[in-house]
mmCIF file of C-alpha atoms and ligand atoms in Angstrom:
data_model
loop_
_atom_site.group_PDB
_atom_site.id
_atom_site.type_symbol
_atom_site.label_atom_id
_atom_site.label_comp_id
_atom_site.label_asym_id
_atom_site.label_seq_id
_atom_site.Cartn_x
_atom_site.Cartn_y
_atom_site.Cartn_z
ATOM 1 C CA MET A 1 17.419 -156.684 -61.399
ATOM 2 C CA ARG A 2 18.078 -156.253 -57.537
ATOM 3 C CA THR A 3 20.143 -153.485 -56.769
ATOM 4 C CA TYR A 4 20.810 -152.794 -52.964
ATOM 5 C CA VAL A 5 23.168 -152.272 -50.166
ATOM 6 C CA ASN A 6 23.924 -154.565 -47.721
ATOM 7 C CA SER A 7 24.547 -155.118 -44.152
ATOM 8 C CA ASN A 8 28.127 -154.545 -44.617
ATOM 9 C CA GLY A 9 27.845 -151.569 -46.161
ATOM 10 C CA ALA A 10 28.564 -153.147 -49.991
ATOM 11 C CA VAL A 11 26.855 -151.658 -52.930
ATOM 12 C CA VAL A 12 25.362 -154.453 -54.951
ATOM 13 C CA LEU A 13 24.871 -152.792 -58.326
ATOM 14 C CA THR A 14 24.251 -156.388 -60.170
ATOM 15 C CA ASP A 15 24.780 -160.036 -59.191
ATOM 16 C CA THR A 16 28.458 -159.756 -60.072
ATOM 17 C CA ILE A 17 29.384 -156.183 -59.646
ATOM 18 C CA VAL A 18 29.771 -154.807 -56.239
ATOM 19 C CA ALA A 19 31.021 -151.192 -55.046
ATOM 20 C CA ASP A 20 32.440 -150.574 -51.776
ATOM 21 C CA GLY A 21 32.373 -153.766 -50.147
ATOM 22 C CA HIS A 22 32.792 -157.579 -50.535
ATOM 23 C CA VAL A 23 30.220 -160.233 -51.251
ATOM 24 C CA PRO A 24 31.343 -164.168 -52.323
ATOM 25 C CA GLY A 25 31.290 -164.868 -55.531
ATOM 26 C CA LEU A 26 31.405 -161.186 -57.233
ATOM 27 C CA LEU A 27 33.227 -160.782 -60.349
ATOM 28 C CA ALA A 28 34.168 -157.010 -60.226
ATOM 29 C CA ARG A 29 34.756 -154.810 -57.166
ATOM 30 C CA VAL A 30 34.548 -150.910 -57.937
ATOM 31 C CA VAL A 31 36.159 -148.663 -55.276
ATOM 32 C CA THR A 32 34.636 -145.264 -55.656
ATOM 33 C CA HIS A 33 37.451 -143.956 -52.840
ATOM 34 C CA VAL A 34 40.150 -144.795 -50.625
ATOM 35 C CA HIS A 35 38.120 -144.187 -47.316
ATOM 36 C CA SER A 36 38.098 -146.875 -44.816
ATOM 37 C CA ASP A 37 34.309 -147.193 -44.744
ATOM 38 C CA HIS A 38 34.453 -147.762 -48.601
ATOM 39 C CA ILE A 39 37.243 -150.508 -48.519
ATOM 40 C CA ALA A 40 36.216 -152.595 -46.158
ATOM 41 C CA GLN A 41 37.182 -156.320 -46.906
ATOM 42 C CA LEU A 42 39.255 -155.015 -49.943
ATOM 43 C CA ARG A 43 41.882 -157.744 -49.553
ATOM 44 C CA ARG A 44 39.494 -160.309 -50.024
ATOM 45 C CA SER A 45 37.971 -158.661 -52.959
ATOM 46 C CA ILE A 46 41.452 -158.683 -54.377
ATOM 47 C CA ARG A 47 41.784 -162.411 -54.019
ATOM 48 C CA GLU A 48 38.439 -163.571 -55.412
ATOM 49 C CA ALA A 49 37.292 -160.941 -57.854
ATOM 50 C CA ALA A 50 38.532 -160.812 -61.417
ATOM 51 C CA PHE A 51 38.466 -157.062 -61.705
ATOM 52 C CA LEU A 52 39.281 -154.238 -59.266
ATOM 53 C CA LEU A 53 37.871 -150.889 -60.928
ATOM 54 C CA ALA A 54 38.873 -147.520 -59.768
ATOM 55 C CA THR A 55 40.032 -144.051 -61.037
ATOM 56 C CA PRO A 56 43.812 -144.306 -61.887
ATOM 57 C CA LEU A 57 44.503 -141.925 -58.664
ATOM 58 C CA THR A 58 42.634 -144.198 -56.403
ATOM 59 C CA HIS A 59 44.438 -146.999 -57.851
ATOM 60 C CA ASP A 60 47.580 -145.450 -56.946
ATOM 61 C CA LEU A 61 46.564 -144.256 -53.683
ATOM 62 C CA LEU A 62 45.371 -147.564 -52.487
ATOM 63 C CA SER A 63 49.169 -148.861 -53.820
ATOM 64 C CA ALA A 64 50.575 -146.121 -51.698
ATOM 65 C CA MET A 65 48.347 -147.490 -48.775
ATOM 66 C CA GLY A 66 50.117 -151.347 -48.742
ATOM 67 C CA TYR A 67 46.883 -152.718 -51.220
ATOM 68 C CA THR A 68 48.669 -154.583 -54.172
ATOM 69 C CA VAL A 69 46.163 -155.231 -57.020
ATOM 70 C CA PRO A 70 47.605 -157.740 -59.323
ATOM 71 C CA PHE A 71 48.140 -156.299 -62.760
ATOM 72 C CA SER A 72 45.806 -158.624 -64.035
ATOM 73 C CA LYS A 73 43.215 -157.653 -62.274
ATOM 74 C CA ARG A 74 43.607 -153.917 -62.025
ATOM 75 C CA VAL A 75 41.598 -152.156 -64.400
ATOM 76 C CA GLU A 76 42.068 -148.342 -64.455
ATOM 77 C CA ALA A 77 38.728 -146.255 -64.969
ATOM 78 C CA SER A 78 39.155 -142.517 -66.377
ATOM 79 C CA TYR A 79 35.654 -140.453 -65.796
ATOM 80 C CA HIS A 80 33.285 -141.311 -68.810
ATOM 81 C CA THR A 81 35.040 -144.526 -70.240
ATOM 82 C CA ARG A 82 32.640 -146.901 -70.954
ATOM 83 C CA LEU A 83 33.961 -150.498 -69.846
ATOM 84 C CA ARG A 84 32.387 -153.817 -70.773
ATOM 85 C CA ILE A 85 32.748 -156.190 -68.147
ATOM 86 C CA GLU A 86 30.889 -159.394 -69.778
ATOM 87 C CA ASP A 87 27.370 -157.965 -70.512
ATOM 88 C CA TYR A 88 27.799 -154.840 -68.356
ATOM 89 C CA VAL A 89 28.956 -151.455 -69.097
ATOM 90 C CA VAL A 90 30.455 -149.869 -66.497
ATOM 91 C CA GLU A 91 31.306 -145.998 -66.028
ATOM 92 C CA LEU A 92 32.888 -143.753 -63.648
ATOM 93 C CA HIS A 93 31.992 -140.192 -63.380
ATOM 94 C CA PRO A 94 33.122 -137.311 -61.136
ATOM 95 C CA ALA A 95 32.671 -136.815 -57.449
ATOM 96 C CA ASN A 96 33.510 -134.134 -55.422
ATOM 97 C CA HIS A 97 34.865 -135.744 -52.231
ATOM 98 C CA VAL A 98 38.438 -136.682 -51.632
ATOM 99 C CA PRO A 99 41.199 -136.887 -54.655
ATOM 100 C CA GLY A 100 40.340 -140.072 -56.876
ATOM 101 C CA ALA A 101 36.694 -139.665 -55.766
ATOM 102 C CA ALA A 102 33.968 -141.345 -58.580
ATOM 103 C CA GLN A 103 30.400 -142.236 -58.919
ATOM 104 C CA VAL A 104 29.929 -145.314 -60.522
ATOM 105 C CA THR A 105 26.731 -146.585 -63.026
ATOM 106 C CA VAL A 106 26.257 -149.737 -64.714
ATOM 107 C CA GLU A 107 24.009 -150.565 -67.768
ATOM 108 C CA LEU A 108 22.625 -154.334 -67.677
ATOM 109 C CA PRO A 109 21.908 -156.360 -70.738
ATOM 110 C CA GLY A 110 18.488 -155.683 -70.474
ATOM 111 C CA GLY A 111 19.077 -151.803 -70.911
ATOM 112 C CA GLU A 112 18.390 -150.728 -67.406
ATOM 113 C CA ARG A 113 20.477 -148.506 -65.804
ATOM 114 C CA VAL A 114 21.675 -148.448 -62.321
ATOM 115 C CA GLY A 115 24.377 -146.265 -59.973
ATOM 116 C CA TYR A 116 25.803 -145.148 -57.191
ATOM 117 C CA THR A 117 26.976 -141.814 -55.981
ATOM 118 C CA GLY A 118 29.660 -142.816 -53.656
ATOM 119 C CA ASP A 119 30.381 -139.913 -51.139
ATOM 120 C CA PHE A 120 29.941 -136.520 -52.738
ATOM 121 C CA LYS A 121 28.928 -132.700 -52.161
ATOM 122 C CA LEU A 122 27.977 -130.237 -54.624
ATOM 123 C CA PRO A 123 29.150 -128.281 -56.705
ATOM 124 C CA GLY A 124 31.564 -130.424 -58.621
ATOM 125 C CA THR A 125 29.924 -133.530 -58.508
ATOM 126 C CA GLU A 126 27.940 -134.705 -61.976
ATOM 127 C CA ILE A 127 24.305 -135.711 -61.483
ATOM 128 C CA LEU A 128 23.792 -139.012 -62.661
ATOM 129 C CA GLN A 129 20.347 -139.214 -64.417
ATOM 130 C CA ASP A 130 18.177 -141.667 -66.469
ATOM 131 C CA LEU A 131 18.485 -144.050 -63.641
ATOM 132 C CA ASP A 132 16.253 -147.161 -62.815
ATOM 133 C CA VAL A 133 17.914 -147.209 -59.483
ATOM 134 C CA LEU A 134 20.153 -144.754 -57.856
ATOM 135 C CA VAL A 135 21.840 -145.672 -54.749
ATOM 136 C CA ILE A 136 22.874 -142.576 -52.419
ATOM 137 C CA ASP A 137 25.126 -141.542 -49.720
ATOM 138 C CA ALA A 138 23.244 -139.630 -47.143
ATOM 139 C CA THR A 139 25.356 -139.269 -44.282
ATOM 140 C CA TYR A 140 23.858 -135.787 -43.313
ATOM 141 C CA GLY A 141 20.299 -137.092 -44.098
ATOM 142 C CA PHE A 142 18.214 -135.100 -41.371
ATOM 143 C CA GLU A 143 16.548 -132.068 -42.352
ATOM 144 C CA GLU A 144 18.117 -130.005 -39.507
ATOM 145 C CA TRP A 145 21.923 -131.320 -40.815
ATOM 146 C CA GLN A 146 22.451 -128.283 -43.188
ATOM 147 C CA ARG A 147 25.420 -126.367 -43.581
ATOM 148 C CA PRO A 148 23.804 -123.125 -45.892
ATOM 149 C CA TRP A 149 27.743 -121.712 -46.116
ATOM 150 C CA GLN A 150 28.838 -124.976 -47.582
ATOM 151 C CA GLU A 151 29.435 -123.566 -51.166
ATOM 152 C CA GLU A 152 31.588 -120.695 -49.875
ATOM 153 C CA VAL A 153 33.502 -122.241 -46.398
ATOM 154 C CA GLU A 154 36.493 -122.903 -48.594
ATOM 155 C CA TYR A 155 37.199 -118.960 -48.874
ATOM 156 C CA LEU A 156 36.497 -118.488 -45.364
ATOM 157 C CA LEU A 157 38.500 -121.159 -44.341
ATOM 158 C CA ALA A 158 41.620 -119.689 -46.724
ATOM 159 C CA ASP A 159 40.990 -116.510 -45.136
ATOM 160 C CA ILE A 160 41.056 -117.727 -41.348
ATOM 161 C CA VAL A 161 44.647 -119.521 -42.343
ATOM 162 C CA ASN A 162 46.192 -116.817 -44.315
ATOM 163 C CA ASP A 163 45.133 -114.122 -41.231
ATOM 164 C CA GLU A 164 46.399 -116.475 -38.881
ATOM 165 C CA LEU A 165 49.776 -116.965 -40.689
ATOM 166 C CA THR A 166 50.491 -113.297 -40.462
ATOM 167 C CA ARG A 167 50.812 -114.250 -36.467
ATOM 168 C CA GLY A 168 52.407 -117.542 -36.695
ATOM 169 C CA GLY A 169 52.255 -121.373 -37.921
ATOM 170 C CA VAL A 170 49.070 -122.877 -38.158
ATOM 171 C CA ALA A 171 47.832 -126.489 -37.608
ATOM 172 C CA ILE A 172 44.955 -128.005 -39.459
ATOM 173 C CA TYR A 173 43.201 -130.933 -37.813
ATOM 174 C CA GLY A 174 41.340 -133.156 -40.287
ATOM 175 C CA TYR A 175 40.806 -136.781 -41.138
ATOM 176 C CA ASN A 176 42.921 -138.401 -43.768
ATOM 177 C CA GLY A 177 41.614 -137.560 -47.087
ATOM 178 C CA LYS A 178 39.998 -134.464 -46.228
ATOM 179 C CA GLN A 179 43.799 -133.379 -45.275
ATOM 180 C CA GLU A 180 44.829 -133.781 -48.811
ATOM 181 C CA GLU A 181 41.482 -131.884 -50.382
ATOM 182 C CA VAL A 182 42.546 -129.001 -47.807
ATOM 183 C CA MET A 183 46.159 -129.282 -48.968
ATOM 184 C CA LEU A 184 44.938 -128.819 -52.655
ATOM 185 C CA LEU A 185 42.521 -126.062 -51.868
ATOM 186 C CA LEU A 186 44.709 -124.055 -50.019
ATOM 187 C CA ARG A 187 47.089 -123.559 -52.812
ATOM 188 C CA ARG A 188 44.145 -122.911 -55.003
ATOM 189 C CA MET A 189 43.700 -120.188 -53.090
ATOM 190 C CA GLY A 190 47.074 -118.719 -52.940
ATOM 191 C CA VAL A 191 48.411 -119.908 -49.568
ATOM 192 C CA SER A 192 52.071 -120.674 -50.315
ATOM 193 C CA ALA A 193 53.469 -121.373 -46.605
ATOM 194 C CA PRO A 194 55.235 -124.937 -46.461
ATOM 195 C CA PHE A 195 53.430 -127.483 -45.648
ATOM 196 C CA ILE A 196 54.469 -129.882 -42.929
ATOM 197 C CA VAL A 197 53.010 -133.373 -42.740
ATOM 198 C CA PRO A 198 53.489 -136.520 -40.674
ATOM 199 C CA ARG A 199 55.902 -138.969 -42.590
ATOM 200 C CA ARG A 200 53.372 -141.623 -43.031
ATOM 201 C CA ARG A 201 51.180 -139.499 -45.321
ATOM 202 C CA LEU A 202 54.454 -138.513 -47.639
ATOM 203 C CA ARG A 203 53.801 -141.585 -50.239
ATOM 204 C CA VAL A 204 50.126 -140.162 -50.565
ATOM 205 C CA ILE A 205 51.645 -136.849 -51.274
ATOM 206 C CA GLU A 206 53.744 -138.408 -53.804
ATOM 207 C CA VAL A 207 50.829 -139.792 -55.618
ATOM 208 C CA LEU A 208 49.128 -136.560 -55.782
ATOM 209 C CA ARG A 209 52.049 -134.971 -57.358
ATOM 210 C CA ARG A 210 52.655 -137.737 -59.451
ATOM 211 C CA HIS A 211 48.942 -136.938 -60.851
ATOM 212 C CA GLY A 212 50.100 -133.190 -61.488
ATOM 213 C CA PHE A 213 48.511 -131.807 -58.086
ATOM 214 C CA GLU A 214 50.071 -128.677 -57.264
ATOM 215 C CA LEU A 215 51.231 -128.996 -53.820
ATOM 216 C CA GLY A 216 54.233 -126.447 -53.255
ATOM 217 C CA GLU A 217 56.494 -127.210 -50.806
ATOM 218 C CA VAL A 218 55.819 -129.866 -48.192
ATOM 219 C CA PHE A 219 58.034 -131.247 -45.432
ATOM 220 C CA VAL A 220 58.044 -134.273 -43.522
ATOM 221 C CA GLU A 221 57.676 -133.613 -39.657
ATOM 222 C CA GLY A 222 60.920 -133.893 -38.004
ATOM 223 C CA SER A 223 63.090 -132.923 -40.824
ATOM 224 C CA ALA A 224 65.726 -130.257 -40.865
ATOM 225 C CA GLU A 225 63.232 -128.246 -43.523
ATOM 226 C CA ALA A 226 60.235 -129.108 -40.829
ATOM 227 C CA PHE A 227 62.627 -127.471 -37.886
ATOM 228 C CA GLU A 228 63.358 -124.393 -40.245
ATOM 229 C CA ALA A 229 59.717 -123.649 -41.294
ATOM 230 C CA ARG A 230 58.817 -124.344 -37.320
ATOM 231 C CA ARG A 231 61.486 -121.283 -36.492
ATOM 232 C CA SER A 232 60.473 -119.102 -39.034
ATOM 233 C CA GLY A 233 56.785 -119.295 -37.833
ATOM 234 C CA TRP A 234 55.507 -119.418 -41.270
ATOM 235 C CA PHE A 235 53.919 -122.769 -42.058
ATOM 236 C CA VAL A 236 50.814 -124.918 -42.232
ATOM 237 C CA GLU A 237 50.821 -128.175 -40.524
ATOM 238 C CA PHE A 238 48.474 -131.092 -41.166
ATOM 239 C CA ARG A 239 47.484 -133.254 -38.283
ATOM 240 C CA HIS A 240 44.714 -136.052 -37.573
ATOM 241 C CA TYR A 241 41.372 -134.826 -36.427
ATOM 242 C CA ASN A 242 41.883 -137.163 -33.014
ATOM 243 C CA GLU A 243 44.635 -134.920 -32.084
ATOM 244 C CA TRP A 244 42.711 -131.847 -31.615
ATOM 245 C CA LYS A 245 42.288 -133.091 -27.931
ATOM 246 C CA ARG A 246 46.138 -132.597 -27.500
ATOM 247 C CA ARG A 247 46.457 -129.136 -29.259
ATOM 248 C CA ARG A 248 47.342 -127.310 -26.120
ATOM 249 C CA GLY A 249 50.287 -129.651 -25.344
ATOM 250 C CA ASN A 250 54.056 -129.374 -25.733
ATOM 251 C CA GLY A 251 54.725 -125.519 -27.078
ATOM 252 C CA SER A 252 52.028 -125.233 -29.473
ATOM 253 C CA THR A 253 50.208 -123.020 -27.731
ATOM 254 C CA ARG A 254 51.849 -120.117 -29.755
ATOM 255 C CA MET A 255 50.510 -121.761 -32.861
ATOM 256 C CA ALA A 256 46.804 -121.138 -34.420
ATOM 257 C CA HIS A 257 44.557 -124.512 -34.367
ATOM 258 C CA VAL A 258 41.731 -125.177 -36.929
ATOM 259 C CA LEU A 259 39.752 -128.006 -36.608
ATOM 260 C CA LEU A 260 37.576 -129.223 -39.618
ATOM 261 C CA THR A 261 34.200 -131.104 -38.840
ATOM 262 C CA GLY A 262 31.202 -131.547 -40.992
ATOM 263 C CA TRP A 263 29.209 -131.863 -37.411
ATOM 264 C CA GLU A 264 29.020 -128.059 -36.934
ATOM 265 C CA PHE A 265 25.516 -126.540 -38.178
ATOM 266 C CA ARG A 266 25.530 -123.468 -36.001
ATOM 267 C CA ALA A 267 27.529 -121.117 -37.739
ATOM 268 C CA PRO A 268 30.797 -121.590 -40.570
ATOM 269 C CA TYR A 269 33.380 -120.865 -38.305
ATOM 270 C CA ARG A 270 33.769 -119.888 -34.368
ATOM 271 C CA SER A 271 36.415 -119.333 -32.244
ATOM 272 C CA VAL A 272 36.844 -121.919 -29.161
ATOM 273 C CA GLY A 273 39.884 -120.112 -27.823
ATOM 274 C CA SER A 274 42.907 -117.744 -28.246
ATOM 275 C CA ARG A 275 43.764 -118.673 -32.093
ATOM 276 C CA GLU A 276 41.787 -121.480 -31.957
ATOM 277 C CA TRP A 277 38.794 -122.219 -34.342
ATOM 278 C CA VAL A 278 36.275 -124.560 -35.202
ATOM 279 C CA VAL A 279 35.298 -124.807 -39.163
ATOM 280 C CA SER A 280 32.305 -126.406 -40.483
ATOM 281 C CA PHE A 281 33.742 -127.827 -43.254
ATOM 282 C CA SER A 282 32.893 -131.637 -44.691
ATOM 283 C CA ASP A 283 33.227 -133.445 -47.726
ATOM 284 C CA HIS A 284 29.723 -134.932 -47.442
ATOM 285 C CA ALA A 285 26.589 -133.001 -49.134
ATOM 286 C CA ASP A 286 24.302 -131.545 -46.535
ATOM 287 C CA PHE A 287 20.409 -132.016 -46.205
ATOM 288 C CA ARG A 288 20.142 -129.124 -48.879
ATOM 289 C CA GLN A 289 22.584 -130.684 -51.164
ATOM 290 C CA LEU A 290 21.048 -134.091 -51.054
ATOM 291 C CA VAL A 291 17.271 -132.767 -51.984
ATOM 292 C CA GLU A 292 19.265 -130.670 -54.817
ATOM 293 C CA TYR A 293 20.938 -133.969 -56.198
ATOM 294 C CA VAL A 294 17.446 -136.202 -55.965
ATOM 295 C CA SER A 295 15.567 -133.500 -57.328
ATOM 296 C CA GLU A 296 17.571 -133.521 -60.470
ATOM 297 C CA ALA A 297 18.557 -136.997 -60.676
ATOM 298 C CA ARG A 298 14.948 -138.370 -60.099
ATOM 299 C CA PRO A 299 15.699 -142.132 -60.688
ATOM 300 C CA ARG A 300 13.035 -144.379 -60.460
ATOM 301 C CA LEU A 301 13.851 -145.891 -57.629
ATOM 302 C CA LEU A 302 16.234 -144.346 -54.528
ATOM 303 C CA VAL A 303 18.113 -146.620 -52.588
ATOM 304 C CA VAL A 304 19.486 -144.499 -49.457
ATOM 305 C CA ASP A 305 22.558 -146.146 -47.930
ATOM 306 C CA ALA A 306 21.390 -146.929 -44.254
ATOM 307 C CA ALA A 307 24.709 -149.177 -43.558
ATOM 308 C CA ARG A 308 26.609 -145.430 -43.586
ATOM 309 C CA GLY A 309 23.917 -143.305 -43.182
ATOM 310 C CA GLY A 310 21.926 -145.255 -40.441
ATOM 311 C CA ALA A 311 18.836 -143.064 -39.052
ATOM 312 C CA ALA A 312 19.555 -140.228 -41.525
ATOM 313 C CA ALA A 313 19.065 -142.322 -44.173
ATOM 314 C CA ALA A 314 15.956 -143.644 -43.449
ATOM 315 C CA PHE A 315 14.673 -140.258 -42.539
ATOM 316 C CA PHE A 316 15.896 -139.067 -46.077
ATOM 317 C CA ALA A 317 14.110 -142.062 -47.810
ATOM 318 C CA ARG A 318 10.582 -140.846 -46.154
ATOM 319 C CA TYR A 319 11.430 -137.344 -47.178
ATOM 320 C CA ALA A 320 12.122 -138.275 -50.780
ATOM 321 C CA SER A 321 8.987 -140.396 -51.080
ATOM 322 C CA GLU A 322 6.734 -137.826 -49.155
ATOM 323 C CA LYS A 323 7.991 -134.600 -50.458
ATOM 324 C CA LEU A 324 10.046 -134.726 -53.628
ATOM 325 C CA GLY A 325 7.895 -137.277 -55.034
ATOM 326 C CA VAL A 326 10.953 -140.126 -55.861
ATOM 327 C CA ARG A 327 10.042 -143.512 -54.930
ATOM 328 C CA ALA A 328 12.842 -144.226 -52.096
ATOM 329 C CA VAL A 329 14.031 -146.986 -49.800
ATOM 330 C CA ALA A 330 16.672 -146.970 -47.189
ATOM 331 C CA GLN A 331 18.963 -150.292 -47.059
ATOM 332 C CA PRO A 332 19.821 -152.260 -45.239
ATOM 333 C CA LEU A 333 16.570 -152.198 -43.758
ATOM 334 C CA GLY A 334 16.070 -151.671 -39.854
ATOM 335 C CA VAL A 335 19.638 -150.003 -39.317
HETATM 336 ZN ZN1 ZN B 401 34.405 -140.855 -48.212
#
């Protein structure tokens, strides 16, 4: 049995079943979620693999993003449905990350079980147990990368948004995927102001609605409805993370600006100007949550993904071996 992460970030679960990357000769590719570092070389896998396996939501998001998976190759796997692919049994498990995200386990003919967390945070992620090999994402694998408020920050973010909406519009800056996660979370927390989104996000929004998510009023940037909402001063708009630098341009000084970043470890939120906030909000486990996951999962071998985690993955593998008593390696080596 050979489970490893290669230098391109492909998580090779068995000889022929690979997650979130491409290797020549693969039989099936599992897509844990739609973030760009997990769909590298996807078009090549679509051509060469016999099966593309993902949750129904992830499949629909991929097609909204322009990926065409032929019907004969498209395998929709709901959580906890055991699928037989040749001699293997593949199963997806819930992950709290972006909409549609999953973890994956594979049972081999000899009875061994291997798994991969994909990206995740706690709570809301099933902890995979009784595995011979577990590949884990450790984006925040250094011990000082802790956000002790992670479990409460959703409420703090909703409070900031609600409070700022009493004074005018609010712009939220975050990466794709995180934006959608935050839209759903604000609706859950009772924020009912219309959302304004760039036109290119509309297909993704439509997919989420089709899958039963409640998004309330969503207007496209530049539409008459968006114009009206802006005039009323009661709206939440979503912008890409990279636009934060330009937040003070063009008449947007009357709005509140909220940046979402996982790289803020000092405080759950801080004010950086008049109606300007940086909120420590991530969709990855912090160091504490990684420790919690591994302490409960206790795989016989832990493989920490260094293709994405870099030096933090190497640190976390050492920590797991020395402090948690779980045999661990970071892969690929030397990252
Ligand atoms: Zn991700």
